[in-house]
Amino acid sequence: MSLKSIQNTTLFAALTAPAIAMATGDMPGGPKNHQLDLHTPVTIIAQQIQGLHYFMMAICLLIFIAVFSVMFYSIWKHRKSLGAVPATFHESVKVEIAWTAVPMIIVIAMALPATKTIVAMKDTTGSDLTIKATGHQWKWSYEYLKGEGEGISFYSTLSTPREQITGNAPKSDTYLMEVDNEVVVPVNKKIRVVTTATDVIHAWMVPSFGVKQDAIPGFVRDTWFKAEVIGTYRGQCAELCGKEHAFMPIVVKVVSAEDYTKWVDGKKKTMAALADDPNKTWDAAELKAKGEAAFKANCVSCHQATGLGVAGAFPALDGSKVVTGAKADQLAVLLNGVTKNGTPTAMVSFKGLSDVELASVMTYTRNAWSNAGKGADPVVQPADVKSARK
Ligand SMILES: [Cu+2]
């Protein structure tokens, strides 16, 4: 590795970065500085987990004190200098029963409430909202499957600027725990979270909710929470999932019912604006730009970026009579893999692409290379594709 390439690595940059004040404050919705206890619970399950934690700590502490006091007292009281003579009894049934029964009772006393909580954690029935969380290397995506907001879906990606990660800018209080699109849920509603993944195992964890559920590719798991306090809560992927495991945080915003409805309306509007609308008339420049991307994604493997194809296998689109000819003929090839007379061709059908993608890729090929200015119909609208579909 050359020095230059070493210098380019993030680690090197981080190590050699000018010393920037590292002091950060408590993280809103995340850990506080020097925090020792669990996160402040905001769901019944998180409260129970915290209660169990204290309860078991107390039992451990009591046992510790009892065992060590007896031990140290005995050592001190029966020391040799006082002339202690060791007892020589063997096999005491009473003692053996006691040291079997007492721990068993303690274990059962701890297991009972713990089991109750675990069973409650798994009870996802009667939820108001179902959200699917999908883990990807290295981001989360969410789909609102059921309840108010059904149909909303988005990716949620780390939004911490790169300079903070490389150490070239001071770190914010929400360093590595902030995203571009937060999950938004209403307060006091039971939210069922269905988890899965597309590549490796991830885990969806939000400590304040007492939720941690593996997201496994090819499987579906579920968990739930009902947040009782409005606020923003942060968590992370909790299953080592590759080199950017630490860069896929989870941020959940708990809002009032009215704010949730507002958010749903807004989100639906932005989604509709972003979605390709096959009914509107697109302008040529927009179609060409989209078409170039669609061509690169779907067609270059055979027809080549130059549009010249591969002699003997894939025809050139540059100069093709079909591409510069009637829209319907080109559509027949793309949608159904047939010529205008219905003869099957060796071209695979691309009817799986959307109207907008097909219209734009057609517009692109009609205006690319030497085809520009040749055809009668240089622009194909999504509506043309829509009506040509059978
Ligand atoms: Cu992960």
CSV table of N, CA and C in Angstrom, one decimal, residues 93-232:
chain,number,residue,atom,x,y,z
A,93,VAL,N,-27.2,-34.7,55.6
A,93,VAL,CA,-28.4,-34.6,54.7
A,93,VAL,C,-29.1,-33.3,54.8
A,94,LYS,N,-29.2,-32.8,56.0
A,94,LYS,CA,-29.9,-31.5,56.2
A,94,LYS,C,-29.2,-30.4,55.4
A,95,VAL,N,-27.9,-30.3,55.5
A,95,VAL,CA,-27.1,-29.2,54.8
A,95,VAL,C,-27.3,-29.4,53.2
A,96,GLU,N,-27.2,-30.7,52.8
A,96,GLU,CA,-27.4,-30.9,51.3
A,96,GLU,C,-28.7,-30.5,50.8
A,97,ILE,N,-29.8,-30.8,51.6
A,97,ILE,CA,-31.1,-30.4,51.1
A,97,ILE,C,-31.2,-28.9,51.1
A,98,ALA,N,-30.7,-28.3,52.1
A,98,ALA,CA,-30.7,-26.8,52.2
A,98,ALA,C,-30.0,-26.1,51.0
A,99,TRP,N,-28.8,-26.6,50.7
A,99,TRP,CA,-28.1,-25.9,49.6
A,99,TRP,C,-28.6,-26.3,48.2
A,100,THR,N,-29.5,-27.2,48.2
A,100,THR,CA,-30.1,-27.5,46.9
A,100,THR,C,-31.4,-26.7,46.8
A,101,ALA,N,-32.2,-26.7,47.9
A,101,ALA,CA,-33.5,-26.1,47.9
A,101,ALA,C,-33.4,-24.6,47.8
A,102,VAL,N,-32.6,-24.0,48.6
A,102,VAL,CA,-32.5,-22.5,48.7
A,102,VAL,C,-32.2,-21.9,47.3
A,103,PRO,N,-31.1,-22.3,46.6
A,103,PRO,CA,-30.9,-21.7,45.3
A,103,PRO,C,-32.0,-22.0,44.3
A,104,MET,N,-32.6,-23.1,44.4
A,104,MET,CA,-33.7,-23.4,43.5
A,104,MET,C,-34.9,-22.4,43.7
A,105,ILE,N,-35.2,-22.2,45.0
A,105,ILE,CA,-36.3,-21.2,45.2
A,105,ILE,C,-35.9,-19.8,44.7
A,106,ILE,N,-34.6,-19.5,44.9
A,106,ILE,CA,-34.2,-18.2,44.4
A,106,ILE,C,-34.3,-18.1,42.9
A,107,VAL,N,-33.9,-19.2,42.2
A,107,VAL,CA,-33.9,-19.2,40.7
A,107,VAL,C,-35.4,-19.1,40.2
A,108,ILE,N,-36.3,-19.8,40.9
A,108,ILE,CA,-37.7,-19.8,40.5
A,108,ILE,C,-38.2,-18.4,40.7
A,109,ALA,N,-37.9,-17.8,41.8
A,109,ALA,CA,-38.4,-16.4,42.2
A,109,ALA,C,-37.9,-15.4,41.1
A,110,MET,N,-36.7,-15.7,40.5
A,110,MET,CA,-36.3,-14.7,39.5
A,110,MET,C,-36.9,-15.1,38.1
A,111,ALA,N,-37.1,-16.4,37.9
A,111,ALA,CA,-37.5,-16.8,36.5
A,111,ALA,C,-39.0,-16.5,36.3
A,112,LEU,N,-39.8,-16.5,37.4
A,112,LEU,CA,-41.2,-16.3,37.2
A,112,LEU,C,-41.5,-14.9,36.6
A,113,PRO,N,-41.1,-13.8,37.3
A,113,PRO,CA,-41.4,-12.5,36.7
A,113,PRO,C,-40.7,-12.3,35.3
A,114,ALA,N,-39.5,-12.9,35.2
A,114,ALA,CA,-38.8,-12.7,33.9
A,114,ALA,C,-39.6,-13.3,32.8
A,115,THR,N,-40.1,-14.5,33.0
A,115,THR,CA,-40.9,-15.2,32.0
A,115,THR,C,-42.2,-14.4,31.6
A,116,LYS,N,-42.8,-13.9,32.7
A,116,LYS,CA,-44.0,-13.1,32.4
A,116,LYS,C,-43.7,-11.9,31.5
A,117,THR,N,-42.6,-11.2,31.7
A,117,THR,CA,-42.2,-10.1,30.8
A,117,THR,C,-41.9,-10.6,29.4
A,118,ILE,N,-41.2,-11.7,29.3
A,118,ILE,CA,-40.8,-12.2,28.0
A,118,ILE,C,-42.0,-12.6,27.2
A,119,VAL,N,-43.0,-13.2,27.9
A,119,VAL,CA,-44.2,-13.6,27.2
A,119,VAL,C,-45.0,-12.4,26.7
A,120,ALA,N,-45.0,-11.3,27.6
A,120,ALA,CA,-45.7,-10.1,27.2
A,120,ALA,C,-45.0,-9.4,26.0
A,121,MET,N,-43.6,-9.5,26.0
A,121,MET,CA,-42.9,-8.9,24.8
A,121,MET,C,-43.3,-9.5,23.5
A,122,LYS,N,-43.6,-10.8,23.5
A,122,LYS,CA,-43.9,-11.5,22.3
A,122,LYS,C,-45.4,-11.4,21.9
A,123,ASP,N,-46.2,-10.7,22.7
A,123,ASP,CA,-47.6,-10.6,22.4
A,123,ASP,C,-47.9,-9.4,21.5
A,124,THR,N,-47.9,-9.7,20.2
A,124,THR,CA,-48.0,-8.5,19.3
A,124,THR,C,-49.5,-8.4,18.8
A,125,THR,N,-50.4,-9.1,19.5
A,125,THR,CA,-51.8,-9.0,19.1
A,125,THR,C,-52.4,-7.6,19.4
A,126,GLY,N,-53.4,-7.3,18.7
A,126,GLY,CA,-54.2,-6.1,18.9
A,126,GLY,C,-53.4,-4.8,18.7
A,127,SER,N,-52.5,-4.8,17.7
A,127,SER,CA,-51.7,-3.6,17.5
A,127,SER,C,-52.5,-2.6,16.7
A,128,ASP,N,-52.2,-1.3,16.9
A,128,ASP,CA,-52.9,-0.2,16.1
A,128,ASP,C,-52.2,0.0,14.8
A,129,LEU,N,-50.9,-0.3,14.8
A,129,LEU,CA,-50.1,0.1,13.6
A,129,LEU,C,-49.0,-1.0,13.4
A,130,THR,N,-48.8,-1.4,12.2
A,130,THR,CA,-47.8,-2.4,11.9
A,130,THR,C,-46.7,-1.8,11.0
A,131,ILE,N,-45.5,-1.8,11.4
A,131,ILE,CA,-44.4,-1.2,10.6
A,131,ILE,C,-43.4,-2.3,10.3
A,132,LYS,N,-43.0,-2.5,9.1
A,132,LYS,CA,-42.0,-3.4,8.8
A,132,LYS,C,-40.6,-2.7,8.7
A,133,ALA,N,-39.7,-3.2,9.5
A,133,ALA,CA,-38.3,-2.6,9.5
A,133,ALA,C,-37.4,-3.7,8.8
A,134,THR,N,-36.8,-3.2,7.7
A,134,THR,CA,-35.9,-4.1,6.9
A,134,THR,C,-34.5,-3.6,7.1
A,135,GLY,N,-33.6,-4.5,7.5
A,135,GLY,CA,-32.2,-4.2,7.7
A,135,GLY,C,-31.4,-4.4,6.3
A,136,HIS,N,-30.6,-3.4,6.0
A,136,HIS,CA,-29.8,-3.6,4.8
A,136,HIS,C,-28.4,-3.2,5.2
A,137,GLN,N,-27.4,-3.7,4.5
A,137,GLN,CA,-26.0,-3.2,4.8
A,137,GLN,C,-25.9,-1.9,4.1
A,138,TRP,N,-25.9,-0.7,4.7
A,138,TRP,CA,-26.0,-0.5,6.1
A,138,TRP,C,-27.0,0.6,6.4
A,139,LYS,N,-28.2,0.3,6.3
A,139,LYS,CA,-29.3,1.3,6.5
A,139,LYS,C,-30.6,0.5,6.9
A,140,TRP,N,-31.6,1.2,7.3
A,140,TRP,CA,-32.9,0.6,7.6
A,140,TRP,C,-33.9,1.1,6.6
A,141,SER,N,-34.8,0.3,6.2
A,141,SER,CA,-36.0,0.9,5.5
A,141,SER,C,-37.2,0.5,6.2
A,142,TYR,N,-38.3,1.3,6.1
A,142,TYR,CA,-39.5,1.1,6.8
A,142,TYR,C,-40.7,1.1,5.9
A,143,GLU,N,-41.6,0.2,6.2
A,143,GLU,CA,-42.9,0.2,5.4
A,143,GLU,C,-44.0,0.2,6.4
A,144,TYR,N,-44.9,1.1,6.3
A,144,TYR,CA,-46.1,1.1,7.2
A,144,TYR,C,-47.1,0.2,6.6
A,145,LEU,N,-47.3,-1.0,7.2
A,145,LEU,CA,-48.1,-2.0,6.5
A,145,LEU,C,-49.6,-1.9,6.9
A,146,LYS,N,-49.9,-1.5,8.1
A,146,LYS,CA,-51.3,-1.5,8.5
A,146,LYS,C,-51.5,-0.4,9.5
A,147,GLY,N,-52.8,0.2,9.5
A,147,GLY,CA,-53.1,1.2,10.4
A,147,GLY,C,-52.9,2.6,9.7
A,148,GLU,N,-53.1,3.7,10.4
A,148,GLU,CA,-53.0,5.0,9.9
A,148,GLU,C,-51.6,5.2,9.3
A,149,GLY,N,-51.5,5.6,8.0
A,149,GLY,CA,-50.2,5.8,7.4
A,149,GLY,C,-49.8,4.6,6.5
A,150,GLU,N,-50.7,3.6,6.4
A,150,GLU,CA,-50.5,2.5,5.6
A,150,GLU,C,-50.1,2.9,4.2
A,151,GLY,N,-49.0,2.3,3.7
A,151,GLY,CA,-48.5,2.7,2.4
A,151,GLY,C,-47.3,3.5,2.4
A,152,ILE,N,-47.0,4.1,3.5
A,152,ILE,CA,-45.8,5.0,3.6
A,152,ILE,C,-44.6,4.0,3.6
A,153,SER,N,-43.6,4.4,2.9
A,153,SER,CA,-42.3,3.6,3.0
A,153,SER,C,-41.2,4.6,2.7
A,154,PHE,N,-40.1,4.3,3.3
A,154,PHE,CA,-38.9,5.1,3.1
A,154,PHE,C,-37.6,4.5,3.6
A,155,TYR,N,-36.5,5.0,3.2
A,155,TYR,CA,-35.2,4.5,3.7
A,155,TYR,C,-34.8,5.5,4.8
A,156,SER,N,-34.1,5.0,5.8
A,156,SER,CA,-33.6,5.8,6.9
A,156,SER,C,-32.1,5.6,6.9
A,157,THR,N,-31.4,6.7,6.6
A,157,THR,CA,-29.9,6.6,6.4
A,157,THR,C,-29.2,7.5,7.4
A,158,LEU,N,-28.1,7.1,7.8
A,158,LEU,CA,-27.2,7.9,8.7
A,158,LEU,C,-27.1,9.3,8.1
A,159,SER,N,-27.2,10.3,8.9
A,159,SER,CA,-27.1,11.7,8.4
A,159,SER,C,-25.9,12.4,9.0
A,160,THR,N,-25.1,11.8,9.8
A,160,THR,CA,-23.9,12.4,10.4
A,160,THR,C,-22.9,12.7,9.2
A,161,PRO,N,-22.5,14.0,9.2
A,161,PRO,CA,-21.6,14.4,8.1
A,161,PRO,C,-20.2,13.6,8.2
A,162,ARG,N,-19.7,13.3,7.0
A,162,ARG,CA,-18.4,12.5,7.0
A,162,ARG,C,-17.3,13.2,7.8
A,163,GLU,N,-17.3,14.6,7.8
A,163,GLU,CA,-16.1,15.2,8.4
A,163,GLU,C,-16.1,14.9,9.9
A,164,GLN,N,-17.3,14.7,10.5
A,164,GLN,CA,-17.4,14.4,11.9
A,164,GLN,C,-16.8,13.0,12.2
A,165,ILE,N,-17.0,12.1,11.2
A,165,ILE,CA,-16.6,10.8,11.4
A,165,ILE,C,-15.0,10.7,11.2
A,166,THR,N,-14.5,11.5,10.3
A,166,THR,CA,-13.1,11.5,10.1
A,166,THR,C,-12.4,12.4,11.1
A,167,GLY,N,-13.1,13.1,11.9
A,167,GLY,CA,-12.5,13.9,12.9
A,167,GLY,C,-12.1,15.3,12.5
A,168,ASN,N,-12.6,15.7,11.3
A,168,ASN,CA,-12.3,17.0,10.8
A,168,ASN,C,-13.3,18.1,11.2
A,169,ALA,N,-14.3,17.7,12.0
A,169,ALA,CA,-15.3,18.6,12.5
A,169,ALA,C,-15.7,18.2,13.8
A,170,PRO,N,-16.1,19.1,14.7
A,170,PRO,CA,-16.5,18.7,16.1
A,170,PRO,C,-17.7,17.8,16.0
A,171,LYS,N,-17.8,16.8,16.9
A,171,LYS,CA,-18.9,15.8,16.8
A,171,LYS,C,-20.1,16.4,17.5
A,172,SER,N,-21.3,16.2,16.9
A,172,SER,CA,-22.5,16.7,17.5
A,172,SER,C,-23.0,15.8,18.6
A,173,ASP,N,-23.9,16.2,19.4
A,173,ASP,CA,-24.4,15.4,20.5
A,173,ASP,C,-25.2,14.2,20.0
A,174,THR,N,-25.6,14.2,18.8
A,174,THR,CA,-26.3,13.0,18.2
A,174,THR,C,-25.4,12.3,17.2
A,175,TYR,N,-24.1,12.4,17.4
A,175,TYR,CA,-23.1,11.8,16.5
A,175,TYR,C,-23.4,10.3,16.3
A,176,LEU,N,-23.5,9.9,15.0
A,176,LEU,CA,-23.8,8.5,14.6
A,176,LEU,C,-25.1,8.0,15.0
A,177,MET,N,-26.0,8.9,15.6
A,177,MET,CA,-27.3,8.4,16.1
A,177,MET,C,-28.4,9.3,15.5
A,178,GLU,N,-28.1,9.7,14.3
A,178,GLU,CA,-29.1,10.6,13.6
A,178,GLU,C,-29.3,10.1,12.2
A,179,VAL,N,-30.5,10.3,11.7
A,179,VAL,CA,-30.9,9.8,10.4
A,179,VAL,C,-31.6,10.8,9.6
A,180,ASP,N,-31.7,10.6,8.2
A,180,ASP,CA,-32.4,11.6,7.4
A,180,ASP,C,-33.9,11.4,7.5
A,181,ASN,N,-34.4,10.2,7.6
A,181,ASN,CA,-35.9,10.0,7.8
A,181,ASN,C,-36.1,9.2,9.0
A,182,GLU,N,-36.8,9.9,10.0
A,182,GLU,CA,-37.0,9.1,11.3
A,182,GLU,C,-38.3,8.3,11.1
A,183,VAL,N,-38.4,7.3,11.9
A,183,VAL,CA,-39.7,6.6,12.1
A,183,VAL,C,-40.6,7.4,12.9
A,184,VAL,N,-41.8,7.7,12.5
A,184,VAL,CA,-42.7,8.5,13.4
A,184,VAL,C,-43.9,7.7,13.8
A,185,VAL,N,-44.2,7.7,15.0
A,185,VAL,CA,-45.3,6.9,15.5
A,185,VAL,C,-46.1,7.7,16.5
A,186,PRO,N,-47.4,7.4,16.7
A,186,PRO,CA,-48.2,8.1,17.6
A,186,PRO,C,-48.0,7.6,19.1
A,187,VAL,N,-48.2,8.5,20.0
A,187,VAL,CA,-48.0,8.1,21.4
A,187,VAL,C,-49.1,7.3,21.9
A,188,ASN,N,-48.9,6.4,22.9
A,188,ASN,CA,-49.9,5.5,23.5
A,188,ASN,C,-50.6,4.6,22.5
A,189,LYS,N,-50.0,4.2,21.4
A,189,LYS,CA,-50.6,3.3,20.5
A,189,LYS,C,-49.7,2.1,20.4
A,190,LYS,N,-50.3,0.9,20.3
A,190,LYS,CA,-49.5,-0.3,20.2
A,190,LYS,C,-48.9,-0.4,18.8
A,191,ILE,N,-47.6,-0.4,18.7
A,191,ILE,CA,-46.9,-0.5,17.4
A,191,ILE,C,-46.3,-1.8,17.3
A,192,ARG,N,-46.7,-2.6,16.3
A,192,ARG,CA,-46.1,-3.9,16.0
A,192,ARG,C,-45.0,-3.6,15.0
A,193,VAL,N,-43.8,-4.1,15.3
A,193,VAL,CA,-42.6,-4.0,14.4
A,193,VAL,C,-42.3,-5.3,13.8
A,194,VAL,N,-42.4,-5.5,12.5
A,194,VAL,CA,-42.0,-6.7,11.9
A,194,VAL,C,-40.6,-6.5,11.3
A,195,THR,N,-39.7,-7.4,11.6
A,195,THR,CA,-38.3,-7.2,11.2
A,195,THR,C,-37.9,-8.3,10.2
A,196,THR,N,-37.1,-7.9,9.2
A,196,THR,CA,-36.5,-8.8,8.3
A,196,THR,C,-35.3,-8.1,7.7
A,197,ALA,N,-34.5,-8.8,6.8
A,197,ALA,CA,-33.3,-8.2,6.3
A,197,ALA,C,-33.1,-8.7,4.9
A,198,THR,N,-32.3,-7.9,4.1
A,198,THR,CA,-32.1,-8.3,2.7
A,198,THR,C,-30.7,-9.0,2.5
A,199,ASP,N,-29.8,-8.9,3.5
A,199,ASP,CA,-28.5,-9.4,3.2
A,199,ASP,C,-28.0,-10.3,4.3
A,200,VAL,N,-27.7,-9.7,5.5
A,200,VAL,CA,-27.2,-10.4,6.6
A,200,VAL,C,-28.1,-10.2,7.8
A,201,ILE,N,-27.8,-10.8,8.9
A,201,ILE,CA,-28.6,-10.6,10.1
A,201,ILE,C,-28.3,-9.2,10.7
A,202,HIS,N,-29.4,-8.4,10.9
A,202,HIS,CA,-29.3,-7.1,11.7
A,202,HIS,C,-30.2,-7.3,12.9
A,203,ALA,N,-30.2,-6.3,13.7
A,203,ALA,CA,-31.2,-6.3,14.8
A,203,ALA,C,-31.7,-4.9,15.1
A,204,TRP,N,-33.0,-4.8,15.3
A,204,TRP,CA,-33.7,-3.5,15.6
A,204,TRP,C,-33.8,-3.3,17.1
A,205,MET,N,-33.0,-2.3,17.6
A,205,MET,CA,-33.0,-2.1,19.0
A,205,MET,C,-33.2,-0.7,19.4
A,206,VAL,N,-34.2,-0.5,20.3
A,206,VAL,CA,-34.4,0.9,20.9
A,206,VAL,C,-34.5,0.7,22.4
A,207,PRO,N,-33.4,1.0,23.1
A,207,PRO,CA,-33.4,0.6,24.6
A,207,PRO,C,-34.5,1.3,25.4
A,208,SER,N,-34.9,2.5,25.1
A,208,SER,CA,-35.9,3.1,25.9
A,208,SER,C,-37.3,2.4,25.7
A,209,PHE,N,-37.5,1.7,24.6
A,209,PHE,CA,-38.7,0.9,24.4
A,209,PHE,C,-38.6,-0.5,25.0
A,210,GLY,N,-37.4,-0.9,25.3
A,210,GLY,CA,-37.1,-2.3,25.8
A,210,GLY,C,-37.3,-3.3,24.6
A,211,VAL,N,-36.9,-2.8,23.4
A,211,VAL,CA,-37.1,-3.6,22.2
A,211,VAL,C,-35.8,-4.0,21.6
A,212,LYS,N,-35.6,-5.2,21.3
A,212,LYS,CA,-34.4,-5.7,20.5
A,212,LYS,C,-34.8,-6.9,19.8
A,213,GLN,N,-34.9,-6.9,18.5
A,213,GLN,CA,-35.3,-8.0,17.7
A,213,GLN,C,-34.5,-8.2,16.5
A,214,ASP,N,-34.0,-9.5,16.4
A,214,ASP,CA,-33.2,-9.8,15.2
A,214,ASP,C,-33.9,-9.6,13.9
A,215,ALA,N,-33.3,-9.1,12.9
A,215,ALA,CA,-33.9,-9.0,11.5
A,215,ALA,C,-33.1,-9.9,10.6
A,216,ILE,N,-33.7,-11.0,10.2
A,216,ILE,CA,-33.0,-12.1,9.6
A,216,ILE,C,-33.5,-12.3,8.1
A,217,PRO,N,-32.5,-12.3,7.2
A,217,PRO,CA,-32.9,-12.5,5.8
A,217,PRO,C,-33.7,-13.8,5.6
A,218,GLY,N,-34.8,-13.6,4.9
A,218,GLY,CA,-35.7,-14.8,4.6
A,218,GLY,C,-36.6,-15.2,5.7
A,219,PHE,N,-36.6,-14.5,6.8
A,219,PHE,CA,-37.5,-14.8,7.9
A,219,PHE,C,-38.2,-13.5,8.3
A,220,VAL,N,-39.3,-13.6,9.0
A,220,VAL,CA,-40.0,-12.5,9.5
A,220,VAL,C,-40.1,-12.7,11.0
A,221,ARG,N,-39.7,-11.7,11.8
A,221,ARG,CA,-39.9,-11.8,13.3
A,221,ARG,C,-40.7,-10.5,13.7
A,222,ASP,N,-41.3,-10.6,14.8
A,222,ASP,CA,-42.0,-9.3,15.2
A,222,ASP,C,-41.9,-9.0,16.7
A,223,THR,N,-42.0,-7.8,17.0
A,223,THR,CA,-42.0,-7.3,18.4
A,223,THR,C,-42.9,-6.1,18.5
A,224,TRP,N,-43.0,-5.5,19.6
A,224,TRP,CA,-44.0,-4.4,19.7
A,224,TRP,C,-43.5,-3.4,20.8
A,225,PHE,N,-44.1,-2.2,20.7
A,225,PHE,CA,-43.9,-1.2,21.8
A,225,PHE,C,-45.0,-0.3,21.8
A,226,LYS,N,-45.2,0.3,23.0
A,226,LYS,CA,-46.3,1.3,23.1
A,226,LYS,C,-45.7,2.5,23.9
A,227,ALA,N,-45.2,3.5,23.2
A,227,ALA,CA,-44.4,4.5,23.9
A,227,ALA,C,-45.4,5.4,24.6
A,228,GLU,N,-45.1,5.8,25.9
A,228,GLU,CA,-46.1,6.6,26.6
A,228,GLU,C,-45.6,8.0,26.8
A,229,VAL,N,-44.5,8.3,26.3
A,229,VAL,CA,-44.0,9.7,26.5
A,229,VAL,C,-43.5,10.2,25.1
A,230,ILE,N,-44.1,11.4,24.7
A,230,ILE,CA,-43.7,12.0,23.5
A,230,ILE,C,-42.2,12.4,23.5
A,231,GLY,N,-41.5,12.2,22.4
A,231,GLY,CA,-40.1,12.5,22.4
A,231,GLY,C,-39.4,11.7,21.2
A,232,THR,N,-38.1,11.9,21.2
A,232,THR,CA,-37.3,11.2,20.2
A,232,THR,C,-36.5,10.2,20.8
